[in-house]
PDB file of C-alpha atoms in Angstrom:
ATOM      1  CA  MET B  14     144.957 137.142 102.030  1.00  0.00           C
ATOM      2  CA  SER B  15     141.897 138.382 103.545  1.00  0.00           C
ATOM      3  CA  ASP B  16     140.538 136.805 107.322  1.00  0.00           C
ATOM      4  CA  SER B  17     138.138 134.526 106.371  1.00  0.00           C
ATOM      5  CA  ARG B  18     136.923 135.361 109.918  1.00  0.00           C
ATOM      6  CA  ASN B  19     135.470 138.185 107.896  1.00  0.00           C
ATOM      7  CA  ALA B  20     131.272 138.093 107.560  1.00  0.00           C
ATOM      8  CA  PRO B  21     128.580 141.315 106.664  1.00  0.00           C
ATOM      9  CA  GLU B  22     126.798 142.934 109.752  1.00  0.00           C
ATOM     10  CA  ALA B  23     124.577 144.100 107.896  1.00  0.00           C
ATOM     11  CA  ALA B  24     123.502 144.159 103.938  1.00  0.00           C
ATOM     12  CA  PRO B  25     121.823 146.904 101.911  1.00  0.00           C
ATOM     13  CA  PRO B  26     118.573 145.744 100.109  1.00  0.00           C
ATOM     14  CA  GLY B  27     118.934 143.293  97.742  1.00  0.00           C
ATOM     15  CA  ALA B  28     122.432 142.185  99.387  1.00  0.00           C
ATOM     16  CA  PRO B  29     123.233 139.122 101.080  1.00  0.00           C
ATOM     17  CA  ALA B  30     122.276 139.255 104.572  1.00  0.00           C
ATOM     18  CA  ALA B  31     124.796 138.903 107.335  1.00  0.00           C
ATOM     19  CA  GLY B  32     125.983 135.773 108.092  1.00  0.00           C
ATOM     20  CA  THR B  33     124.771 134.720 105.018  1.00  0.00           C
ATOM     21  CA  SER B  34     126.960 131.450 103.823  1.00  0.00           C
ATOM     22  CA  GLY B  35     126.914 128.919 100.834  1.00  0.00           C
ATOM     23  CA  GLU B  36     124.954 127.110 103.469  1.00  0.00           C
ATOM     24  CA  GLN B  37     121.555 127.530 101.900  1.00  0.00           C
ATOM     25  CA  GLY B  38     119.038 126.428  99.069  1.00  0.00           C
ATOM     26  CA  PRO B  39     118.709 122.417  97.607  1.00  0.00           C
ATOM     27  CA  HIS B  40     122.627 122.366  96.450  1.00  0.00           C
ATOM     28  CA  THR B  41     124.642 123.682  99.683  1.00  0.00           C
ATOM     29  CA  SER B  42     124.419 121.292 102.522  1.00  0.00           C
ATOM     30  CA  GLY B  43     127.136 122.154 105.792  1.00  0.00           C
ATOM     31  CA  ALA B  44     128.305 119.321 106.185  1.00  0.00           C
ATOM     32  CA  PRO B  45     132.190 119.258 105.892  1.00  0.00           C
ATOM     33  CA  VAL B  46     133.219 116.945 102.847  1.00  0.00           C
ATOM     34  CA  ARG B  47     135.604 114.589 102.548  1.00  0.00           C
ATOM     35  CA  PRO B  48     135.122 112.716  98.771  1.00  0.00           C
ATOM     36  CA  SER B  49     137.093 109.514  98.378  1.00  0.00           C
ATOM     37  CA  ARG B  50     139.184 109.599  94.701  1.00  0.00           C
ATOM     38  CA  ALA B  51     141.900 107.622  93.709  1.00  0.00           C
ATOM     39  CA  LYS B  52     145.228 108.787  94.015  1.00  0.00           C
ATOM     40  CA  GLY B  53     146.233 111.226  92.225  1.00  0.00           C
ATOM     41  CA  GLU B  54     142.975 112.193  90.769  1.00  0.00           C
ATOM     42  CA  PRO B  55     141.838 115.934  91.000  1.00  0.00           C
ATOM     43  CA  ARG B  56     139.854 117.035  94.280  1.00  0.00           C
ATOM     44  CA  PHE B  57     137.295 118.773  91.854  1.00  0.00           C
ATOM     45  CA  PRO B  58     137.282 117.745  88.313  1.00  0.00           C
ATOM     46  CA  ASP B  59     135.652 120.730  86.918  1.00  0.00           C
ATOM     47  CA  GLY B  60     136.768 123.113  89.574  1.00  0.00           C
ATOM     48  CA  PRO B  61     140.275 124.862  90.594  1.00  0.00           C
ATOM     49  CA  LYS B  62     143.494 123.284  90.184  1.00  0.00           C
ATOM     50  CA  PRO B  63     145.265 122.935  93.207  1.00  0.00           C
ATOM     51  CA  ASP B  64     148.412 124.779  91.323  1.00  0.00           C
ATOM     52  CA  PRO B  65     147.289 126.359  88.024  1.00  0.00           C
ATOM     53  CA  ALA B  66     150.893 127.995  87.447  1.00  0.00           C
ATOM     54  CA  GLY B  67     152.697 124.943  87.887  1.00  0.00           C
ATOM     55  CA  SER B  68     156.659 125.298  87.249  1.00  0.00           C
ATOM     56  CA  HIS B  69     156.031 128.022  84.695  1.00  0.00           C
ATOM     57  CA  PHE B  70     157.165 131.066  86.936  1.00  0.00           C
ATOM     58  CA  GLU B  71     160.241 132.092  89.231  1.00  0.00           C
ATOM     59  CA  ARG B  72     160.492 131.185  92.600  1.00  0.00           C
ATOM     60  CA  ARG B  73     159.931 133.770  94.431  1.00  0.00           C
ATOM     61  CA  ILE B  74     158.454 135.386  97.906  1.00  0.00           C
ATOM     62  CA  ARG B  75     154.898 135.275  98.397  1.00  0.00           C
ATOM     63  CA  SER B  76     152.846 137.411 100.126  1.00  0.00           C
ATOM     64  CA  PHE B  77     150.320 134.811 100.728  1.00  0.00           C
ATOM     65  CA  GLN B  78     150.440 131.197 102.322  1.00  0.00           C
ATOM     66  CA  PRO B  79     147.663 128.438 101.416  1.00  0.00           C
ATOM     67  CA  ARG B  80     145.413 127.633 104.028  1.00  0.00           C
ATOM     68  CA  ARG B  81     143.473 124.238 104.128  1.00  0.00           C
ATOM     69  CA  SER B  82     140.210 123.326 105.423  1.00  0.00           C
ATOM     70  CA  ARG B  83     137.330 121.661 105.144  1.00  0.00           C
ATOM     71  CA  VAL B  84     135.439 122.133 102.292  1.00  0.00           C
ATOM     72  CA  THR B  85     131.696 121.613 102.798  1.00  0.00           C
ATOM     73  CA  ALA B  86     129.601 119.675 100.614  1.00  0.00           C
ATOM     74  CA  GLY B  87     127.647 122.811  99.620  1.00  0.00           C
ATOM     75  CA  GLN B  88     130.886 124.576  98.663  1.00  0.00           C
ATOM     76  CA  ALA B  89     132.449 121.465  96.582  1.00  0.00           C
ATOM     77  CA  ASP B  90     128.985 121.261  94.708  1.00  0.00           C
ATOM     78  CA  ALA B  91     129.305 125.403  93.822  1.00  0.00           C
ATOM     79  CA  LEU B  92     133.052 124.339  93.055  1.00  0.00           C
ATOM     80  CA  GLN B  93     131.833 121.245  90.441  1.00  0.00           C
ATOM     81  CA  ARG B  94     129.224 123.205  89.025  1.00  0.00           C
ATOM     82  CA  LEU B  95     129.731 126.927  88.957  1.00  0.00           C
ATOM     83  CA  TRP B  96     133.586 126.825  88.221  1.00  0.00           C
ATOM     84  CA  PRO B  97     133.363 126.280  84.857  1.00  0.00           C
ATOM     85  CA  GLN B  98     131.637 129.399  83.982  1.00  0.00           C
ATOM     86  CA  TRP B  99     132.436 132.028  86.746  1.00  0.00           C
ATOM     87  CA  GLY B 100     135.829 130.805  87.911  1.00  0.00           C
ATOM     88  CA  LEU B 101     139.551 130.877  86.421  1.00  0.00           C
ATOM     89  CA  ASP B 102     142.667 129.461  87.107  1.00  0.00           C
ATOM     90  CA  ILE B 103     145.716 132.097  86.766  1.00  0.00           C
ATOM     91  CA  ASP B 104     148.078 129.881  85.336  1.00  0.00           C
ATOM     92  CA  GLY B 105     149.854 133.195  83.284  1.00  0.00           C
ATOM     93  CA  GLN B 106     149.210 132.057  80.356  1.00  0.00           C
ATOM     94  CA  ARG B 107     147.144 133.822  78.110  1.00  0.00           C
ATOM     95  CA  VAL B 108     146.417 137.483  78.073  1.00  0.00           C
ATOM     96  CA  ILE B 109     142.307 137.683  79.582  1.00  0.00           C
ATOM     97  CA  ASP B 110     139.882 139.650  77.696  1.00  0.00           C
ATOM     98  CA  LEU B 111     137.892 141.215  80.528  1.00  0.00           C
ATOM     99  CA  PRO B 112     134.364 141.867  78.474  1.00  0.00           C
ATOM    100  CA  GLU B 113     134.465 138.028  77.398  1.00  0.00           C
ATOM    101  CA  LEU B 114     135.243 137.284  80.621  1.00  0.00           C
ATOM    102  CA  PHE B 115     131.962 139.241  82.156  1.00  0.00           C
ATOM    103  CA  GLY B 116     129.802 139.024  78.756  1.00  0.00           C
ATOM    104  CA  ASP B 117     129.730 143.029  78.895  1.00  0.00           C
ATOM    105  CA  ASP B 118     132.372 145.903  78.638  1.00  0.00           C
ATOM    106  CA  ARG B 119     131.270 147.312  82.770  1.00  0.00           C
ATOM    107  CA  PRO B 120     134.238 148.457  84.891  1.00  0.00           C
ATOM    108  CA  VAL B 121     135.946 145.804  86.959  1.00  0.00           C
ATOM    109  CA  VAL B 122     137.692 145.936  90.225  1.00  0.00           C
ATOM    110  CA  LEU B 123     140.686 143.586  91.230  1.00  0.00           C
ATOM    111  CA  GLU B 124     139.963 142.134  94.750  1.00  0.00           C
ATOM    112  CA  ILE B 125     142.298 140.756  95.763  1.00  0.00           C
ATOM    113  CA  GLY B 126     142.069 138.193  98.977  1.00  0.00           C
ATOM    114  CA  PHE B 127     137.999 137.807  99.615  1.00  0.00           C
ATOM    115  CA  GLY B 128     138.065 135.090 102.248  1.00  0.00           C
ATOM    116  CA  MET B 129     134.774 133.351 102.823  1.00  0.00           C
ATOM    117  CA  GLY B 130     133.566 135.977 100.054  1.00  0.00           C
ATOM    118  CA  GLU B 131     130.726 137.309 101.967  1.00  0.00           C
ATOM    119  CA  ALA B 132     131.457 141.338 101.717  1.00  0.00           C
ATOM    120  CA  THR B 133     132.854 140.585  98.299  1.00  0.00           C
ATOM    121  CA  ALA B 134     129.289 139.479  97.497  1.00  0.00           C
ATOM    122  CA  GLN B 135     127.799 142.207  99.433  1.00  0.00           C
ATOM    123  CA  MET B 136     129.421 144.697  97.946  1.00  0.00           C
ATOM    124  CA  ALA B 137     128.431 142.738  94.100  1.00  0.00           C
ATOM    125  CA  ALA B 138     124.869 143.206  94.920  1.00  0.00           C
ATOM    126  CA  ALA B 139     124.993 146.521  96.195  1.00  0.00           C
ATOM    127  CA  ASP B 140     126.968 147.462  92.664  1.00  0.00           C
ATOM    128  CA  PRO B 141     125.592 145.281  89.686  1.00  0.00           C
ATOM    129  CA  ASP B 142     127.291 147.996  87.384  1.00  0.00           C
ATOM    130  CA  THR B 143     130.899 147.051  88.554  1.00  0.00           C
ATOM    131  CA  ASN B 144     132.435 143.810  88.011  1.00  0.00           C
ATOM    132  CA  ILE B 145     134.357 142.812  90.657  1.00  0.00           C
ATOM    133  CA  LEU B 146     137.813 139.632  89.847  1.00  0.00           C
ATOM    134  CA  ALA B 147     137.528 138.373  93.150  1.00  0.00           C
ATOM    135  CA  VAL B 148     141.055 136.459  94.017  1.00  0.00           C
ATOM    136  CA  ASP B 149     141.935 133.780  96.609  1.00  0.00           C
ATOM    137  CA  VAL B 150     144.136 130.820  97.235  1.00  0.00           C
ATOM    138  CA  HIS B 151     141.742 129.419  99.908  1.00  0.00           C
ATOM    139  CA  THR B 152     139.151 126.457  97.920  1.00  0.00           C
ATOM    140  CA  PRO B 153     136.510 126.408 100.825  1.00  0.00           C
ATOM    141  CA  GLY B 154     136.140 130.709 100.068  1.00  0.00           C
ATOM    142  CA  GLN B 155     136.035 130.520  96.716  1.00  0.00           C
ATOM    143  CA  GLY B 156     133.245 127.708  97.014  1.00  0.00           C
ATOM    144  CA  ASN B 157     131.042 129.933  99.172  1.00  0.00           C
ATOM    145  CA  LEU B 158     131.340 132.760  97.063  1.00  0.00           C
ATOM    146  CA  LEU B 159     130.426 131.004  93.993  1.00  0.00           C
ATOM    147  CA  ASN B 160     127.705 129.575  96.411  1.00  0.00           C
ATOM    148  CA  LEU B 161     126.485 133.581  96.585  1.00  0.00           C
ATOM    149  CA  ALA B 162     126.831 134.590  93.272  1.00  0.00           C
ATOM    150  CA  GLU B 163     124.825 131.536  92.985  1.00  0.00           C
ATOM    151  CA  HIS B 164     121.816 132.290  95.490  1.00  0.00           C
ATOM    152  CA  HIS B 165     121.765 136.296  94.940  1.00  0.00           C
ATOM    153  CA  GLY B 166     121.893 136.592  91.353  1.00  0.00           C
ATOM    154  CA  LEU B 167     125.025 137.793  90.769  1.00  0.00           C
ATOM    155  CA  ARG B 168     126.491 137.970  87.183  1.00  0.00           C
ATOM    156  CA  ASN B 169     129.226 140.491  88.168  1.00  0.00           C
ATOM    157  CA  VAL B 170     131.076 138.238  90.026  1.00  0.00           C
ATOM    158  CA  ARG B 171     134.297 136.148  88.687  1.00  0.00           C
ATOM    159  CA  VAL B 172     136.276 133.783  91.175  1.00  0.00           C
ATOM    160  CA  GLY B 173     140.110 134.072  90.181  1.00  0.00           C
ATOM    161  CA  ASN B 174     142.440 130.945  91.819  1.00  0.00           C
ATOM    162  CA  GLY B 175     145.957 131.499  92.364  1.00  0.00           C
ATOM    163  CA  ASP B 176     149.202 134.129  92.462  1.00  0.00           C
ATOM    164  CA  ALA B 177     147.370 137.685  92.078  1.00  0.00           C
ATOM    165  CA  ILE B 178     151.177 138.806  91.170  1.00  0.00           C
ATOM    166  CA  ILE B 179     150.636 136.103  87.921  1.00  0.00           C
ATOM    167  CA  LEU B 180     147.674 137.542  87.153  1.00  0.00           C
ATOM    168  CA  LEU B 181     148.760 140.997  86.993  1.00  0.00           C
ATOM    169  CA  ARG B 182     151.663 140.381  85.509  1.00  0.00           C
ATOM    170  CA  GLU B 183     151.014 137.814  82.814  1.00  0.00           C
ATOM    171  CA  MET B 184     146.871 138.540  82.721  1.00  0.00           C
ATOM    172  CA  LEU B 185     145.395 141.566  82.781  1.00  0.00           C
ATOM    173  CA  ALA B 186     145.977 143.835  79.511  1.00  0.00           C
ATOM    174  CA  PRO B 187     147.202 147.720  80.892  1.00  0.00           C
ATOM    175  CA  ASP B 188     145.025 149.675  81.875  1.00  0.00           C
ATOM    176  CA  SER B 189     142.123 147.135  82.060  1.00  0.00           C
ATOM    177  CA  LEU B 190     141.077 147.623  85.602  1.00  0.00           C
ATOM    178  CA  ASP B 191     138.980 150.642  86.713  1.00  0.00           C
ATOM    179  CA  GLY B 192     140.070 149.643  90.839  1.00  0.00           C
ATOM    180  CA  LEU B 193     142.138 147.950  93.348  1.00  0.00           C
ATOM    181  CA  ARG B 194     141.132 146.541  96.567  1.00  0.00           C
ATOM    182  CA  VAL B 195     142.854 145.058  99.388  1.00  0.00           C
ATOM    183  CA  TYR B 196     141.028 144.050 102.441  1.00  0.00           C
ATOM    184  CA  PHE B 197     143.052 142.791 105.650  1.00  0.00           C
ATOM    185  CA  PRO B 198     145.529 141.193 104.110  1.00  0.00           C
ATOM    186  CA  ASP B 199     147.714 139.067 106.246  1.00  0.00           C
ATOM    187  CA  PRO B 200     149.828 141.406 107.972  1.00  0.00           C
ATOM    188  CA  TRP B 201     153.101 139.304 108.395  1.00  0.00           C
ATOM    189  CA  PRO B 202     153.507 140.750 111.955  1.00  0.00           C
ATOM    190  CA  LYS B 203     157.135 139.594 112.476  1.00  0.00           C
ATOM    191  CA  LYS B 204     159.943 141.888 111.401  1.00  0.00           C
ATOM    192  CA  ARG B 205     161.820 139.124 109.970  1.00  0.00           C
ATOM    193  CA  HIS B 206     158.716 138.476 107.658  1.00  0.00           C
ATOM    194  CA  HIS B 207     157.638 141.988 106.547  1.00  0.00           C
ATOM    195  CA  LYS B 208     159.183 140.909 102.983  1.00  0.00           C
ATOM    196  CA  ARG B 209     155.961 139.199 102.647  1.00  0.00           C
ATOM    197  CA  ARG B 210     154.020 142.284 102.936  1.00  0.00           C
ATOM    198  CA  LEU B 211     151.478 142.344  99.760  1.00  0.00           C
ATOM    199  CA  ILE B 212     151.402 146.194  99.545  1.00  0.00           C
ATOM    200  CA  GLN B 213     155.414 147.086  98.886  1.00  0.00           C
ATOM    201  CA  PRO B 214     156.891 149.185  96.186  1.00  0.00           C
ATOM    202  CA  ALA B 215     157.628 146.590  93.235  1.00  0.00           C
ATOM    203  CA  PHE B 216     154.055 145.748  93.993  1.00  0.00           C
ATOM    204  CA  LEU B 217     152.523 148.987  93.550  1.00  0.00           C
ATOM    205  CA  ASP B 218     155.318 149.580  90.135  1.00  0.00           C
ATOM    206  CA  LEU B 219     152.917 146.573  88.629  1.00  0.00           C
ATOM    207  CA  ALA B 220     149.481 147.180  89.990  1.00  0.00           C
ATOM    208  CA  ALA B 221     150.414 151.001  88.419  1.00  0.00           C
ATOM    209  CA  THR B 222     150.356 149.556  84.975  1.00  0.00           C
ATOM    210  CA  ARG B 223     147.294 147.836  85.115  1.00  0.00           C
ATOM    211  CA  LEU B 224     144.711 150.562  86.426  1.00  0.00           C
ATOM    212  CA  ARG B 225     143.301 153.239  84.439  1.00  0.00           C
ATOM    213  CA  PRO B 226     144.231 157.161  85.324  1.00  0.00           C
ATOM    214  CA  GLY B 227     141.382 157.894  88.150  1.00  0.00           C
ATOM    215  CA  ALA B 228     140.831 153.953  89.405  1.00  0.00           C
ATOM    216  CA  LEU B 229     141.135 153.589  93.243  1.00  0.00           C
ATOM    217  CA  VAL B 230     143.938 151.873  94.862  1.00  0.00           C
ATOM    218  CA  HIS B 231     141.492 150.364  98.268  1.00  0.00           C
ATOM    219  CA  CYS B 232     143.074 149.143 101.703  1.00  0.00           C
ATOM    220  CA  ALA B 233     142.169 148.109 105.198  1.00  0.00           C
ATOM    221  CA  THR B 234     143.769 146.760 107.725  1.00  0.00           C
ATOM    222  CA  ASP B 235     143.297 146.086 111.547  1.00  0.00           C
ATOM    223  CA  TRP B 236     147.083 146.361 112.023  1.00  0.00           C
ATOM    224  CA  GLU B 237     148.073 149.292 112.682  1.00  0.00           C
ATOM    225  CA  PRO B 238     152.069 148.845 112.101  1.00  0.00           C
ATOM    226  CA  TYR B 239     150.679 147.727 108.383  1.00  0.00           C
ATOM    227  CA  ALA B 240     148.781 150.770 108.009  1.00  0.00           C
ATOM    228  CA  GLU B 241     151.280 153.071 108.968  1.00  0.00           C
ATOM    229  CA  GLN B 242     153.615 151.075 106.030  1.00  0.00           C
ATOM    230  CA  MET B 243     150.908 151.093 103.606  1.00  0.00           C
ATOM    231  CA  LEU B 244     150.413 154.953 103.927  1.00  0.00           C
ATOM    232  CA  GLU B 245     154.224 155.565 103.578  1.00  0.00           C
ATOM    233  CA  VAL B 246     154.511 153.230 100.410  1.00  0.00           C
ATOM    234  CA  LEU B 247     151.557 154.871  98.925  1.00  0.00           C
ATOM    235  CA  THR B 248     152.088 158.210  99.546  1.00  0.00           C
ATOM    236  CA  ALA B 249     155.398 157.961  97.966  1.00  0.00           C
ATOM    237  CA  HIS B 250     154.773 156.224  95.060  1.00  0.00           C
ATOM    238  CA  PRO B 251     154.233 158.617  92.071  1.00  0.00           C
ATOM    239  CA  ASP B 252     151.832 157.418  89.964  1.00  0.00           C
ATOM    240  CA  PHE B 253     149.624 156.892  93.034  1.00  0.00           C
ATOM    241  CA  GLU B 254     147.692 160.147  95.106  1.00  0.00           C
ATOM    242  CA  ASN B 255     145.937 160.440  98.451  1.00  0.00           C
ATOM    243  CA  THR B 256     142.209 160.992  98.072  1.00  0.00           C
ATOM    244  CA  ARG B 257     143.012 162.708 101.857  1.00  0.00           C
ATOM    245  CA  PRO B 258     143.194 166.424 101.488  1.00  0.00           C
ATOM    246  CA  ASP B 259     145.565 165.880 104.853  1.00  0.00           C
ATOM    247  CA  GLY B 260     147.542 162.874 103.763  1.00  0.00           C
ATOM    248  CA  GLY B 261     145.934 160.429 106.184  1.00  0.00           C
ATOM    249  CA  PHE B 262     143.723 157.785 106.800  1.00  0.00           C
ATOM    250  CA  ALA B 263     140.239 157.421 105.227  1.00  0.00           C
ATOM    251  CA  PRO B 264     136.869 157.042 107.337  1.00  0.00           C
ATOM    252  CA  ARG B 265     135.713 153.351 106.342  1.00  0.00           C
ATOM    253  CA  PRO B 266     133.321 154.714 103.127  1.00  0.00           C
ATOM    254  CA  ALA B 267     130.273 153.168 102.917  1.00  0.00           C
ATOM    255  CA  HIS B 268     130.525 150.210  99.813  1.00  0.00           C
ATOM    256  CA  ARG B 269     132.688 148.823 102.368  1.00  0.00           C
ATOM    257  CA  PRO B 270     130.859 146.359 104.520  1.00  0.00           C
ATOM    258  CA  LEU B 271     131.176 146.621 108.190  1.00  0.00           C
ATOM    259  CA  THR B 272     131.928 142.588 108.786  1.00  0.00           C
ATOM    260  CA  ARG B 273     131.870 140.983 112.161  1.00  0.00           C
ATOM    261  CA  PHE B 274     135.668 140.426 112.418  1.00  0.00           C
ATOM    262  CA  GLU B 275     135.969 143.810 112.160  1.00  0.00           C
ATOM    263  CA  GLY B 276     133.010 144.981 114.541  1.00  0.00           C
ATOM    264  CA  GLN B 277     134.554 142.163 116.787  1.00  0.00           C
ATOM    265  CA  GLY B 278     137.583 143.733 116.998  1.00  0.00           C
ATOM    266  CA  LEU B 279     136.735 147.352 117.132  1.00  0.00           C
ATOM    267  CA  ASP B 280     134.305 146.617 120.619  1.00  0.00           C
ATOM    268  CA  LYS B 281     137.913 145.151 121.383  1.00  0.00           C
ATOM    269  CA  GLY B 282     139.487 148.650 120.857  1.00  0.00           C
ATOM    270  CA  HIS B 283     141.059 147.773 117.906  1.00  0.00           C
ATOM    271  CA  VAL B 284     141.889 150.431 115.134  1.00  0.00           C
ATOM    272  CA  VAL B 285     140.920 149.665 111.491  1.00  0.00           C
ATOM    273  CA  ASN B 286     142.079 151.847 108.679  1.00  0.00           C
ATOM    274  CA  ASP B 287     141.394 152.512 105.735  1.00  0.00           C
ATOM    275  CA  LEU B 288     143.408 153.939 102.197  1.00  0.00           C
ATOM    276  CA  LEU B 289     142.122 155.288  99.207  1.00  0.00           C
ATOM    277  CA  PHE B 290     144.326 156.463  97.045  1.00  0.00           C
ATOM    278  CA  ARG B 291     143.932 157.913  93.518  1.00  0.00           C
ATOM    279  CA  ARG B 292     145.987 156.219  90.451  1.00  0.00           C
ATOM    280  CA  VAL B 293     147.431 159.176  88.315  1.00  0.00           C
ATOM    281  CA  GLN B 294     148.807 160.553  85.134  1.00  0.00           C
ATOM    282  CA  ARG B 295     152.117 161.361  86.042  1.00  0.00           C
TER     283      ARG B 295
END
């Protein structure tokens, strides 16, 4: 999933400011919250479920590692108040009607892994005519993105909780997406863990069935060996073509914010690679 340290350097007009968090406004105290509850009682009764898909689906190697960290009072409040309206538990039990979910029929982009959600909110503000279905398993980040969406009046963001593979395979109709974004996924740097990396041929097989012809797949990573693997598997896949005539990496497009985490890495000499591939009709 996206590194939760990501945060925008600068926001376009009307977008959330750099470093904006859910700790603003009347419902956004930044103090960590540890609500007292009886044993077995849900952490957020009206919020995201701890394991929405449960045991309905096969055990397999996961590309993500759930992170447990404290939820602030503001994030907890957002999860309780806003989840019924803007949240989606990925349970794999139904096919989603995306126009119903968003309340309109605008194009939908799936973002897998959004960290704390600052960059997602910034992109949503800059492009209100595109709906963003943002998926992560990090509860504080889910609450923070909901807070940002409310604070900045972003009606084109929905927050998914759970496994993006189950979402793609069980809950999205064919040709229902106009884009896919995977920014700074876990690189799983150890060789024995490479099988856990998200961008693999089997994942692209699945994603291709849910993306309309012409849809863009945009990946970014600061881990160069992973970037090379992404480029290799995307180039080899018959359902995708590189938007770069030279077949290489793309410059960071203007719509992807430069985050503080990314800027710090660049200052240290890290290389960030973007890949922009288009879904093609065979």
